[in-house]
Every structure is written in structure tokens, then in C-alpha cells.
PDB file of C-alpha atoms in Angstrom:
ATOM      1  CA  MET P  26     -16.511 -26.835 -42.849  1.00 40.00           C
ATOM      2  CA  LEU P  27     -17.124 -22.908 -42.748  1.00 39.00           C
ATOM      3  CA  THR P  28     -19.228 -22.166 -39.711  1.00 40.00           C
ATOM      4  CA  ARG P  29     -21.244 -18.573 -39.923  1.00 48.00           C
ATOM      5  CA  VAL P  30     -21.590 -16.589 -36.675  1.00 41.00           C
ATOM      6  CA  PRO P  31     -24.379 -14.086 -36.738  1.00 49.00           C
ATOM      7  CA  LEU P  32     -23.161 -10.385 -36.699  1.00 42.00           C
ATOM      8  CA  ARG P  33     -25.003  -9.594 -33.485  1.00 45.00           C
ATOM      9  CA  ALA P  34     -23.411 -12.572 -31.570  1.00 40.00           C
ATOM     10  CA  ALA P  35     -20.093 -11.831 -33.070  1.00 36.00           C
ATOM     11  CA  ILE P  36     -20.091  -8.001 -32.024  1.00 38.00           C
ATOM     12  CA  GLY P  37     -21.513  -9.601 -28.627  1.00 42.00           C
ATOM     13  CA  VAL P  38     -18.419 -11.628 -28.106  1.00 36.00           C
ATOM     14  CA  ALA P  39     -15.995  -8.918 -29.444  1.00 36.00           C
ATOM     15  CA  THR P  40     -17.886  -6.576 -26.872  1.00 36.00           C
ATOM     16  CA  THR P  41     -17.283  -9.194 -23.946  1.00 37.00           C
ATOM     17  CA  LEU P  42     -13.577  -9.632 -25.080  1.00 35.00           C
ATOM     18  CA  LEU P  43     -12.992  -5.935 -24.955  1.00 35.00           C
ATOM     19  CA  ALA P  44     -14.419  -5.451 -21.655  1.00 36.00           C
ATOM     20  CA  SER P  45     -12.394  -8.298 -20.116  1.00 37.00           C
ATOM     21  CA  THR P  46      -9.398  -6.877 -21.862  1.00 35.00           C
ATOM     22  CA  LEU P  47      -9.766  -3.184 -20.219  1.00 35.00           C
ATOM     23  CA  ALA P  48     -10.791  -4.790 -17.046  1.00 37.00           C
ATOM     24  CA  LEU P  49      -7.463  -6.653 -16.929  1.00 36.00           C
ATOM     25  CA  ALA P  50      -5.570  -3.723 -18.227  1.00 37.00           C
ATOM     26  CA  ALA P  51      -7.197  -1.464 -15.361  1.00 37.00           C
ATOM     27  CA  GLN P  52      -6.246  -4.195 -12.807  1.00 41.00           C
ATOM     28  CA  ALA P  53      -2.574  -3.947 -13.961  1.00 46.00           C
ATOM     29  CA  ASP P  54      -2.724  -0.423 -13.809  1.00 84.00           C
ATOM     30  CA  ASP P  55      -3.765  -0.789 -10.300  1.00 94.00           C
ATOM     31  CA  ALA P  56      -0.554  -2.473  -9.116  1.00 96.00           C
ATOM     32  CA  SER P  57       2.865  -2.764  -9.907  1.00 97.00           C
ATOM     33  CA  PRO P  58       4.684  -5.838 -10.728  1.00 96.00           C
ATOM     34  CA  TRP P  59       5.779  -8.000  -8.064  1.00 97.00           C
ATOM     35  CA  GLN P  60       9.528  -7.412  -7.261  1.00 96.00           C
ATOM     36  CA  ARG P  61      10.672 -10.857  -5.980  1.00 94.00           C
ATOM     37  CA  ASP P  62      13.670 -12.160  -4.026  1.00 90.00           C
ATOM     38  CA  GLY P  63      13.974 -15.803  -2.737  1.00 88.00           C
ATOM     39  CA  HIS P  64      11.891 -15.414   0.187  1.00 95.00           C
ATOM     40  CA  SER P  65       9.266 -12.341  -0.433  1.00 97.00           C
ATOM     41  CA  ALA P  66       7.823 -10.298  -2.953  1.00 98.00           C
ATOM     42  CA  VAL P  67       6.657  -6.834  -2.805  1.00 98.00           C
ATOM     43  CA  ARG P  68       4.600  -4.374  -4.990  1.00 98.00           C
ATOM     44  CA  LEU P  69       2.485  -1.089  -4.967  1.00 98.00           C
ATOM     45  CA  LEU P  70      -1.228  -0.625  -4.846  1.00 98.00           C
ATOM     46  CA  ALA P  71      -3.150   2.052  -6.228  1.00 96.00           C
ATOM     47  CA  GLY P  72      -6.650   3.228  -4.864  1.00 94.00           C
ATOM     48  CA  SER P  73      -9.022   5.012  -6.778  1.00 91.00           C
ATOM     49  CA  ARG P  74      -8.124   8.307  -8.026  1.00 83.00           C
ATOM     50  CA  SER P  75     -10.589  10.888  -6.328  1.00 78.00           C
ATOM     51  CA  GLY P  76     -10.124  13.824  -3.397  1.00 81.00           C
ATOM     52  CA  THR P  77      -7.189  15.477  -2.531  1.00 87.00           C
ATOM     53  CA  VAL P  78      -5.457  12.726  -0.643  1.00 92.00           C
ATOM     54  CA  LEU P  79      -4.929   9.281  -2.306  1.00 95.00           C
ATOM     55  CA  LEU P  80      -4.904   5.817  -0.748  1.00 96.00           C
ATOM     56  CA  GLY P  81      -1.978   3.477  -1.896  1.00 97.00           C
ATOM     57  CA  GLY P  82      -0.541   0.617  -0.382  1.00 98.00           C
ATOM     58  CA  ILE P  83       2.928  -1.335  -0.176  1.00 98.00           C
ATOM     59  CA  ALA P  84       2.030  -4.999  -0.474  1.00 98.00           C
ATOM     60  CA  PHE P  85       4.282  -7.889   0.853  1.00 98.00           C
ATOM     61  CA  GLN P  86       4.162 -11.439   0.362  1.00 98.00           C
ATOM     62  CA  ILE P  87       6.405 -13.411   2.940  1.00 97.00           C
ATOM     63  CA  GLN P  88       7.315 -17.118   2.166  1.00 96.00           C
ATOM     64  CA  PRO P  89       6.161 -19.686   4.929  1.00 95.00           C
ATOM     65  CA  GLY P  90       8.524 -19.801   7.819  1.00 93.00           C
ATOM     66  CA  TRP P  91      10.060 -16.370   7.173  1.00 95.00           C
ATOM     67  CA  LYS P  92       9.035 -13.031   8.570  1.00 95.00           C
ATOM     68  CA  THR P  93       9.674  -9.158   8.041  1.00 96.00           C
ATOM     69  CA  TYR P  94       9.646  -6.334  10.503  1.00 96.00           C
ATOM     70  CA  TRP P  95       7.246  -3.593  12.057  1.00 97.00           C
ATOM     71  CA  ARG P  96       8.494  -0.012  12.404  1.00 96.00           C
ATOM     72  CA  MET P  97      10.294  -0.932  15.576  1.00 95.00           C
ATOM     73  CA  PRO P  98      11.954  -4.396  15.070  1.00 93.00           C
ATOM     74  CA  GLY P  99      11.940  -5.324  18.999  1.00 90.00           C
ATOM     75  CA  ASP P 100      15.150  -7.064  20.358  1.00 87.00           C
ATOM     76  CA  SER P 101      16.591  -7.788  16.755  1.00 83.00           C
ATOM     77  CA  GLY P 102      15.973  -7.219  13.144  1.00 85.00           C
ATOM     78  CA  VAL P 103      16.052  -4.403  10.698  1.00 89.00           C
ATOM     79  CA  PRO P 104      12.601  -1.856  10.176  1.00 93.00           C
ATOM     80  CA  PRO P 105      11.576  -1.316   6.678  1.00 96.00           C
ATOM     81  CA  ARG P 106      12.826   1.930   4.851  1.00 97.00           C
ATOM     82  CA  PHE P 107      11.187   3.756   2.278  1.00 98.00           C
ATOM     83  CA  ASP P 108      12.127   6.635   0.098  1.00 98.00           C
ATOM     84  CA  PHE P 109       9.377   8.243  -2.321  1.00 98.00           C
ATOM     85  CA  SER P 110      11.547  11.293  -2.998  1.00 97.00           C
ATOM     86  CA  LYS P 111      11.606  10.593  -6.991  1.00 97.00           C
ATOM     87  CA  SER P 112       8.023  10.664  -7.261  1.00 97.00           C
ATOM     88  CA  ASP P 113       6.417  12.872  -9.554  1.00 96.00           C
ATOM     89  CA  ASN P 114       3.742  15.249  -8.098  1.00 96.00           C
ATOM     90  CA  VAL P 115       3.963  13.923  -4.797  1.00 97.00           C
ATOM     91  CA  ASP P 116       3.970  16.301  -1.481  1.00 97.00           C
ATOM     92  CA  ALA P 117       3.843  13.898   1.453  1.00 97.00           C
ATOM     93  CA  VAL P 118       3.593  10.209   1.659  1.00 98.00           C
ATOM     94  CA  THR P 119       2.383   8.750   5.047  1.00 97.00           C
ATOM     95  CA  VAL P 120       3.040   4.864   5.877  1.00 98.00           C
ATOM     96  CA  MET P 121       0.397   3.395   8.139  1.00 98.00           C
ATOM     97  CA  TRP P 122       1.465   0.211  10.069  1.00 98.00           C
ATOM     98  CA  PRO P 123      -1.009  -2.699  10.675  1.00 98.00           C
ATOM     99  CA  ALA P 124      -0.865  -4.075  14.028  1.00 97.00           C
ATOM    100  CA  PRO P 125       2.171  -6.592  14.153  1.00 97.00           C
ATOM    101  CA  GLU P 126       2.924  -9.573  15.691  1.00 95.00           C
ATOM    102  CA  LYS P 127       5.511 -10.707  18.281  1.00 94.00           C
ATOM    103  CA  PHE P 128       7.830 -13.717  17.436  1.00 91.00           C
ATOM    104  CA  ASP P 129      10.220 -15.572  19.437  1.00 87.00           C
ATOM    105  CA  ASP P 130      13.832 -14.384  17.808  1.00 79.00           C
ATOM    106  CA  GLY P 131      15.462 -17.686  18.940  1.00 75.00           C
ATOM    107  CA  ALA P 132      17.825 -15.890  21.243  1.00 76.00           C
ATOM    108  CA  GLY P 133      16.114 -15.309  24.307  1.00 79.00           C
ATOM    109  CA  GLY P 134      14.252 -12.120  23.163  1.00 84.00           C
ATOM    110  CA  HIS P 135      11.293 -11.339  20.696  1.00 91.00           C
ATOM    111  CA  SER P 136      11.110  -9.512  17.409  1.00 93.00           C
ATOM    112  CA  ILE P 137       8.001  -7.361  16.239  1.00 96.00           C
ATOM    113  CA  GLY P 138       6.584  -7.894  12.974  1.00 96.00           C
ATOM    114  CA  TYR P 139       4.589  -9.716  10.029  1.00 97.00           C
ATOM    115  CA  HIS P 140       4.345 -12.935   8.323  1.00 95.00           C
ATOM    116  CA  GLY P 141       2.329 -14.179   5.066  1.00 96.00           C
ATOM    117  CA  GLN P 142       0.727 -11.316   3.382  1.00 97.00           C
ATOM    118  CA  VAL P 143       0.420  -7.709   4.627  1.00 97.00           C
ATOM    119  CA  VAL P 144      -0.230  -4.541   3.207  1.00 98.00           C
ATOM    120  CA  LEU P 145       0.895  -1.105   4.411  1.00 98.00           C
ATOM    121  CA  PRO P 146      -1.692   1.566   3.529  1.00 98.00           C
ATOM    122  CA  LEU P 147      -0.202   4.968   2.272  1.00 97.00           C
ATOM    123  CA  ARG P 148      -1.525   8.498   2.606  1.00 97.00           C
ATOM    124  CA  ILE P 149      -0.518  10.401  -0.540  1.00 96.00           C
ATOM    125  CA  VAL P 150      -0.769  14.025  -0.630  1.00 96.00           C
ATOM    126  CA  PRO P 151      -0.381  15.266  -4.501  1.00 95.00           C
ATOM    127  CA  LYS P 152       1.498  18.889  -5.094  1.00 95.00           C
ATOM    128  CA  ALA P 153      -1.447  19.359  -7.563  1.00 93.00           C
ATOM    129  CA  ALA P 154      -4.518  17.653  -7.320  1.00 88.00           C
ATOM    130  CA  ASP P 155      -5.713  18.064 -10.895  1.00 87.00           C
ATOM    131  CA  LYS P 156      -2.374  16.634 -12.147  1.00 91.00           C
ATOM    132  CA  PRO P 157      -1.155  13.161 -12.620  1.00 91.00           C
ATOM    133  CA  VAL P 158       0.545  11.318  -9.643  1.00 94.00           C
ATOM    134  CA  THR P 159       3.267   8.463 -10.093  1.00 96.00           C
ATOM    135  CA  LEU P 160       4.738   6.861  -6.778  1.00 97.00           C
ATOM    136  CA  ARG P 161       8.160   5.868  -7.224  1.00 98.00           C
ATOM    137  CA  ALA P 162       9.492   3.913  -4.031  1.00 98.00           C
ATOM    138  CA  GLU P 163      12.793   2.569  -2.994  1.00 98.00           C
ATOM    139  CA  ILE P 164      11.915  -0.159  -0.598  1.00 98.00           C
ATOM    140  CA  ASN P 165      14.450  -1.692   1.872  1.00 97.00           C
ATOM    141  CA  TYR P 166      13.639  -4.402   4.134  1.00 97.00           C
ATOM    142  CA  ALA P 167      14.714  -7.703   5.831  1.00 95.00           C
ATOM    143  CA  VAL P 168      13.317 -11.283   5.601  1.00 95.00           C
ATOM    144  CA  CYS P 169      14.220 -13.617   8.225  1.00 93.00           C
ATOM    145  CA  GLU P 170      14.058 -17.065   8.951  1.00 90.00           C
ATOM    146  CA  LYS P 171      17.150 -17.965  11.497  1.00 82.00           C
ATOM    147  CA  LEU P 172      19.134 -15.468   9.557  1.00 86.00           C
ATOM    148  CA  CYS P 173      18.125 -12.328   8.042  1.00 89.00           C
ATOM    149  CA  ILE P 174      18.612 -11.378   4.528  1.00 93.00           C
ATOM    150  CA  PRO P 175      18.133  -7.563   3.367  1.00 95.00           C
ATOM    151  CA  VAL P 176      16.031  -6.673   0.056  1.00 96.00           C
ATOM    152  CA  GLU P 177      16.289  -3.931  -1.649  1.00 97.00           C
ATOM    153  CA  ALA P 178      13.509  -3.331  -4.221  1.00 97.00           C
ATOM    154  CA  HIS P 179      12.333  -0.588  -6.560  1.00 97.00           C
ATOM    155  CA  ALA P 180       8.776  -0.028  -7.620  1.00 97.00           C
ATOM    156  CA  GLU P 181       6.630   2.529  -9.682  1.00 97.00           C
ATOM    157  CA  LEU P 182       2.859   3.237 -10.245  1.00 97.00           C
ATOM    158  CA  GLY P 183       0.814   5.589 -11.667  1.00 94.00           C
ATOM    159  CA  PHE P 184      -2.446   6.864 -10.022  1.00 92.00           C
ATOM    160  CA  ASN P 185      -4.709   6.815 -13.053  1.00 84.00           C
ATOM    161  CA  ASN P 186      -8.025   5.053 -12.256  1.00 76.00           C
ATOM    162  CA  VAL P 187     -11.067   6.516 -11.117  1.00 82.00           C
ATOM    163  CA  ALA P 188     -12.230   3.305  -9.754  1.00 86.00           C
ATOM    164  CA  SER P 189      -9.549   0.951  -8.474  1.00 92.00           C
ATOM    165  CA  THR P 190      -9.584  -2.726  -8.224  1.00 93.00           C
ATOM    166  CA  GLU P 191      -7.417  -2.621  -5.254  1.00 95.00           C
ATOM    167  CA  ASP P 192      -9.949  -0.405  -3.292  1.00 95.00           C
ATOM    168  CA  ALA P 193     -11.441  -3.170  -1.241  1.00 95.00           C
ATOM    169  CA  ASN P 194      -8.007  -4.632  -0.371  1.00 95.00           C
ATOM    170  CA  LEU P 195      -6.749  -1.315   0.623  1.00 96.00           C
ATOM    171  CA  ARG P 196      -9.835  -0.713   2.935  1.00 96.00           C
ATOM    172  CA  ALA P 197      -9.288  -3.968   4.511  1.00 97.00           C
ATOM    173  CA  ALA P 198      -5.519  -3.077   5.327  1.00 97.00           C
ATOM    174  CA  LEU P 199      -6.696   0.062   6.799  1.00 96.00           C
ATOM    175  CA  ASP P 200      -9.126  -1.986   9.150  1.00 96.00           C
ATOM    176  CA  THR P 201      -5.969  -3.507  10.628  1.00 96.00           C
ATOM    177  CA  VAL P 202      -4.051  -0.514  11.631  1.00 98.00           C
ATOM    178  CA  PRO P 203      -4.560   0.371  15.289  1.00 97.00           C
ATOM    179  CA  LYS P 204      -7.058   3.203  15.884  1.00 97.00           C
ATOM    180  CA  PRO P 205      -6.049   6.207  18.050  1.00 97.00           C
ATOM    181  CA  ALA P 206      -6.951   6.193  21.794  1.00 97.00           C
ATOM    182  CA  ASN P 207      -6.310   7.958  24.912  1.00 96.00           C
ATOM    183  CA  VAL P 208      -5.186   6.346  28.108  1.00 96.00           C
ATOM    184  CA  GLY P 209      -8.319   5.702  30.313  1.00 93.00           C
ATOM    185  CA  ASP P 210     -10.701   5.571  27.482  1.00 93.00           C
ATOM    186  CA  PRO P 211     -13.496   3.249  28.448  1.00 90.00           C
ATOM    187  CA  ASN P 212     -13.479   0.661  25.660  1.00 89.00           C
ATOM    188  CA  PRO P 213     -13.272  -3.085  26.693  1.00 89.00           C
ATOM    189  CA  LEU P 214      -9.808  -3.070  25.531  1.00 93.00           C
ATOM    190  CA  THR P 215      -7.779  -0.045  26.665  1.00 96.00           C
ATOM    191  CA  ILE P 216      -4.619   1.182  28.444  1.00 97.00           C
ATOM    192  CA  ARG P 217      -5.950   2.335  31.910  1.00 95.00           C
ATOM    193  CA  ASP P 218      -2.829   3.672  33.511  1.00 95.00           C
ATOM    194  CA  VAL P 219       0.934   4.186  32.844  1.00 96.00           C
ATOM    195  CA  LYS P 220       3.114   5.235  35.758  1.00 94.00           C
ATOM    196  CA  ARG P 221       6.640   5.108  37.153  1.00 94.00           C
ATOM    197  CA  ASP P 222       8.074   2.509  39.728  1.00 92.00           C
ATOM    198  CA  GLY P 223      11.243   3.795  40.492  1.00 88.00           C
ATOM    199  CA  PRO P 224      13.649   5.444  38.582  1.00 87.00           C
ATOM    200  CA  LYS P 225      13.838   2.997  35.733  1.00 91.00           C
ATOM    201  CA  ASN P 226      10.729   0.898  35.930  1.00 95.00           C
ATOM    202  CA  VAL P 227       7.407   1.580  34.248  1.00 97.00           C
ATOM    203  CA  VAL P 228       4.208  -0.020  34.945  1.00 96.00           C
ATOM    204  CA  VAL P 229       1.365   0.026  32.322  1.00 97.00           C
ATOM    205  CA  ASP P 230      -2.294  -1.466  33.379  1.00 96.00           C
ATOM    206  CA  VAL P 231      -4.224  -2.640  30.502  1.00 96.00           C
ATOM    207  CA  ALA P 232      -8.040  -3.502  30.837  1.00 94.00           C
ATOM    208  CA  VAL P 233      -8.841  -6.526  29.106  1.00 91.00           C
ATOM    209  CA  PRO P 234     -12.643  -7.863  28.519  1.00 85.00           C
ATOM    210  CA  ASP P 235     -11.608 -11.535  28.702  1.00 79.00           C
ATOM    211  CA  THR P 236      -8.673 -13.859  28.977  1.00 75.00           C
ATOM    212  CA  ARG P 237      -7.435 -13.628  25.714  1.00 77.00           C
ATOM    213  CA  LYS P 238      -3.956 -12.892  24.578  1.00 88.00           C
ATOM    214  CA  VAL P 239      -2.882  -9.171  24.112  1.00 94.00           C
ATOM    215  CA  ASN P 240       0.283  -7.684  23.317  1.00 96.00           C
ATOM    216  CA  LEU P 241       1.802  -4.235  24.187  1.00 97.00           C
ATOM    217  CA  PHE P 242       4.706  -2.270  22.496  1.00 98.00           C
ATOM    218  CA  VAL P 243       6.361   0.903  23.286  1.00 97.00           C
ATOM    219  CA  GLU P 244       8.386   3.801  21.434  1.00 97.00           C
ATOM    220  CA  GLY P 245      10.314   6.455  22.447  1.00 96.00           C
ATOM    221  CA  PRO P 246       9.790  10.072  20.972  1.00 95.00           C
ATOM    222  CA  THR P 247      12.271   9.378  18.076  1.00 93.00           C
ATOM    223  CA  PRO P 248      13.397   6.166  16.092  1.00 90.00           C
ATOM    224  CA  ASP P 249      16.527   6.142  17.909  1.00 92.00           C
ATOM    225  CA  TRP P 250      14.715   5.126  21.211  1.00 94.00           C
ATOM    226  CA  ALA P 251      15.013   1.194  21.414  1.00 93.00           C
ATOM    227  CA  LEU P 252      12.987   0.670  24.377  1.00 95.00           C
ATOM    228  CA  PRO P 253      12.233  -3.047  25.545  1.00 94.00           C
ATOM    229  CA  ILE P 254       9.103  -4.563  24.758  1.00 96.00           C
ATOM    230  CA  PRO P 255       6.874  -4.619  27.757  1.00 96.00           C
ATOM    231  CA  VAL P 256       6.382  -8.004  29.574  1.00 94.00           C
ATOM    232  CA  PRO P 257       3.385  -9.287  31.485  1.00 93.00           C
ATOM    233  CA  VAL P 258       3.467  -9.539  35.253  1.00 92.00           C
ATOM    234  CA  ASP P 259       2.316 -12.889  36.530  1.00 87.00           C
ATOM    235  CA  GLN P 260       0.171 -11.406  39.038  1.00 83.00           C
ATOM    236  CA  SER P 261      -2.451  -8.573  38.028  1.00 83.00           C
ATOM    237  CA  PRO P 262      -5.262  -6.940  39.536  1.00 83.00           C
ATOM    238  CA  PRO P 263      -8.641  -8.304  38.652  1.00 85.00           C
ATOM    239  CA  GLY P 264      -9.952  -7.267  34.998  1.00 85.00           C
ATOM    240  CA  VAL P 265      -6.140  -6.091  34.372  1.00 92.00           C
ATOM    241  CA  LYS P 266      -3.218  -7.231  32.532  1.00 94.00           C
ATOM    242  CA  ARG P 267      -0.413  -5.408  33.971  1.00 95.00           C
ATOM    243  CA  PHE P 268       2.996  -5.073  31.841  1.00 96.00           C
ATOM    244  CA  THR P 269       6.171  -3.607  32.799  1.00 96.00           C
ATOM    245  CA  PHE P 270       9.357  -2.474  31.161  1.00 96.00           C
ATOM    246  CA  GLU P 271      12.644  -0.797  31.936  1.00 95.00           C
ATOM    247  CA  LEU P 272      13.802   2.597  30.657  1.00 94.00           C
ATOM    248  CA  ASP P 273      16.669   1.218  28.671  1.00 93.00           C
ATOM    249  CA  GLY P 274      17.832   1.961  25.161  1.00 92.00           C
ATOM    250  CA  LEU P 275      17.709   5.784  25.481  1.00 93.00           C
ATOM    251  CA  PRO P 276      19.815   7.719  23.011  1.00 92.00           C
ATOM    252  CA  PRO P 277      22.826   9.444  24.740  1.00 93.00           C
ATOM    253  CA  GLY P 278      21.772  12.539  26.575  1.00 89.00           C
ATOM    254  CA  ALA P 279      17.966  11.726  26.248  1.00 91.00           C
ATOM    255  CA  LYS P 280      15.935  12.071  29.374  1.00 90.00           C
ATOM    256  CA  ALA P 281      12.759   9.796  30.444  1.00 91.00           C
ATOM    257  CA  ASP P 282      10.948  12.562  32.408  1.00 91.00           C
ATOM    258  CA  GLY P 283       8.422  13.916  30.350  1.00 92.00           C
ATOM    259  CA  ALA P 284       9.167  11.927  27.105  1.00 94.00           C
ATOM    260  CA  ALA P 285       6.322  11.307  24.604  1.00 96.00           C
ATOM    261  CA  LEU P 286       5.876   7.539  24.575  1.00 97.00           C
ATOM    262  CA  LYS P 287       3.784   5.747  21.688  1.00 97.00           C
ATOM    263  CA  PHE P 288       2.111   2.464  23.061  1.00 98.00           C
ATOM    264  CA  THR P 289       0.568   0.014  20.594  1.00 98.00           C
ATOM    265  CA  LEU P 290      -1.913  -2.279  22.154  1.00 97.00           C
ATOM    266  CA  VAL P 291      -2.881  -5.392  20.061  1.00 97.00           C
ATOM    267  CA  GLY P 292      -5.911  -7.512  20.943  1.00 94.00           C
ATOM    268  CA  PRO P 293      -7.223 -10.715  19.222  1.00 89.00           C
ATOM    269  CA  GLU P 294      -9.899  -8.531  17.396  1.00 88.00           C
ATOM    270  CA  LYS P 295      -9.090  -4.709  17.876  1.00 92.00           C
ATOM    271  CA  SER P 296      -5.882  -2.753  18.253  1.00 96.00           C
ATOM    272  CA  TYR P 297      -5.148   0.803  19.693  1.00 97.00           C
ATOM    273  CA  GLU P 298      -2.489   3.278  19.444  1.00 97.00           C
ATOM    274  CA  PHE P 299      -2.114   5.766  22.795  1.00 97.00           C
ATOM    275  CA  ASN P 300       0.264   8.619  23.057  1.00 97.00           C
ATOM    276  CA  THR P 301       1.200   9.816  26.438  1.00 96.00           C
ATOM    277  CA  ASN P 302       4.043  11.790  28.551  1.00 95.00           C
ATOM    278  CA  LEU P 303       5.933   9.959  31.026  1.00 92.00           C
ATOM    279  CA  GLU P 304       5.813  11.609  34.329  1.00 85.00           C
TER     280      GLU P 304
END
């Protein structure tokens, strides 16, 4: 039996199908294909093409029970490494790091990183704002359960769309990046003081609004500093959570006096980064 479809209805169906096809194509253009290994997957995300600085992202999916690492991995682990040098019309790429977690590494220490799904936002500066941008990334990272497995991935993505379907995901990822702060800021969660206690020990007083768990991480002025993770002190002043760490893991010839340290304070809802020179 032959069914006749009115011309207007047929045009409406065709228009809907075309719009759906274009939407799917735009969505595909806003993210590169997943690069998968046995325990994780990674891809690039592109934000809207507007302004002189572009927002992108590196999205990870980590298999349950496994983890990957922050820029400073802690007592064990391997920090991710990214190479964008083969990109087209890209002058600089800055990787922004969401607030990490602290994990028991199974050997008496702790590692620092992520599990589940995480997006690392990228701040991308084109060489010429009016020309096409293609981001090419060589991504080297490790995924770990009891043992660590190195992963090498290559991803490519053009920044083409005026309105990206990934904008909401990228804005949500930006909200997880610790906000810049100064030691002594009057925030409910803040670092109140950093002081030396003898030649090797550093004490950090953190003001906390309640008894919820907070974590503190410290980095030296260059990546070859491997400072230990600050540990909480049992007895702390009222309203303060006191942390301490030793000045171990300095590269050969480095001196702690006057060193520029970066602290990342991770709370249950907000996280902050503090830069200070050690006296």
C-alpha cells in the first residue's frame, strides 16, 4: 500500500533530520575521538571559537579502582606530560589542574591524583586570532591500581565552532580548578601562616570553618623539587588545622631559604592556591 506524505510534512521531517545531523556533526567536531587503552581513555575538547584566547580541555575516563596522577604525584606515581608543539597556529597552551585527591599508595605513603572522570582545562593562545587553530597533543600519563601502566596517546582537534557543545563541561571543569589566594586572606578556608620550625621543618596553619576534611599539598619552585606531602598535627589551636612537612627532596645545590613555594589547599567545596616565599 502506497502512503502519500504531504509535501509540507516531508519538508519538516527533512529539516528536522538535517538539523539533527548538523548538531551531531558539530558535537563531533567539539571533541576528538576517545583514545582508549585497557583501563582508561583520553580525548581533547574544544570550546567556542571566540576572543583571542581559546578554552579547551583534556578529558580522562579512568576505570573504577584505577587512578591517574596530578602534576605532582606525591610519594609515588608519574605526573602526566603533554606536548602541543605539533599544533597549527598555536602560540602557547597552559594546562589548568582541577583540585586533586590524596590516595593511599599501598606502600605506607600517599599519591595525589584523580579517579573516575576528570577534565583538565586548557588555555590556548593562537598565533593569529583570525586563522584556524588545530591542537595536536602527545599525551603521556600513567594509570595505576596496584601497579602502574604507562599510556601514550595522540589526539588532534580543530577549533571551528562559534558555539561549542562542550562549553558547559569546560566551565564546570574550570570551577574545579583551585582559585588564587594569598596567605592570611580572610576567607573561611585559608592558610593563616607558614613558618619554619628549626632548619628542616615547616609548619602551616590552615583556618577551617568546621571539622570537615581538608588536604594540603606543597610544591617547590621547579618540578625537580620533590617535597613531601604535609601531614596534619594531632594537636592544633582552636579553629586551625596545623600541617607540617620536612624540607626533603630538594634538588642538588638548592637552598630552602627564600624558596618560592606553592601550596594547594583542597576543601570539600572550595580549593585555593597560595604562593609564598619561605623565610
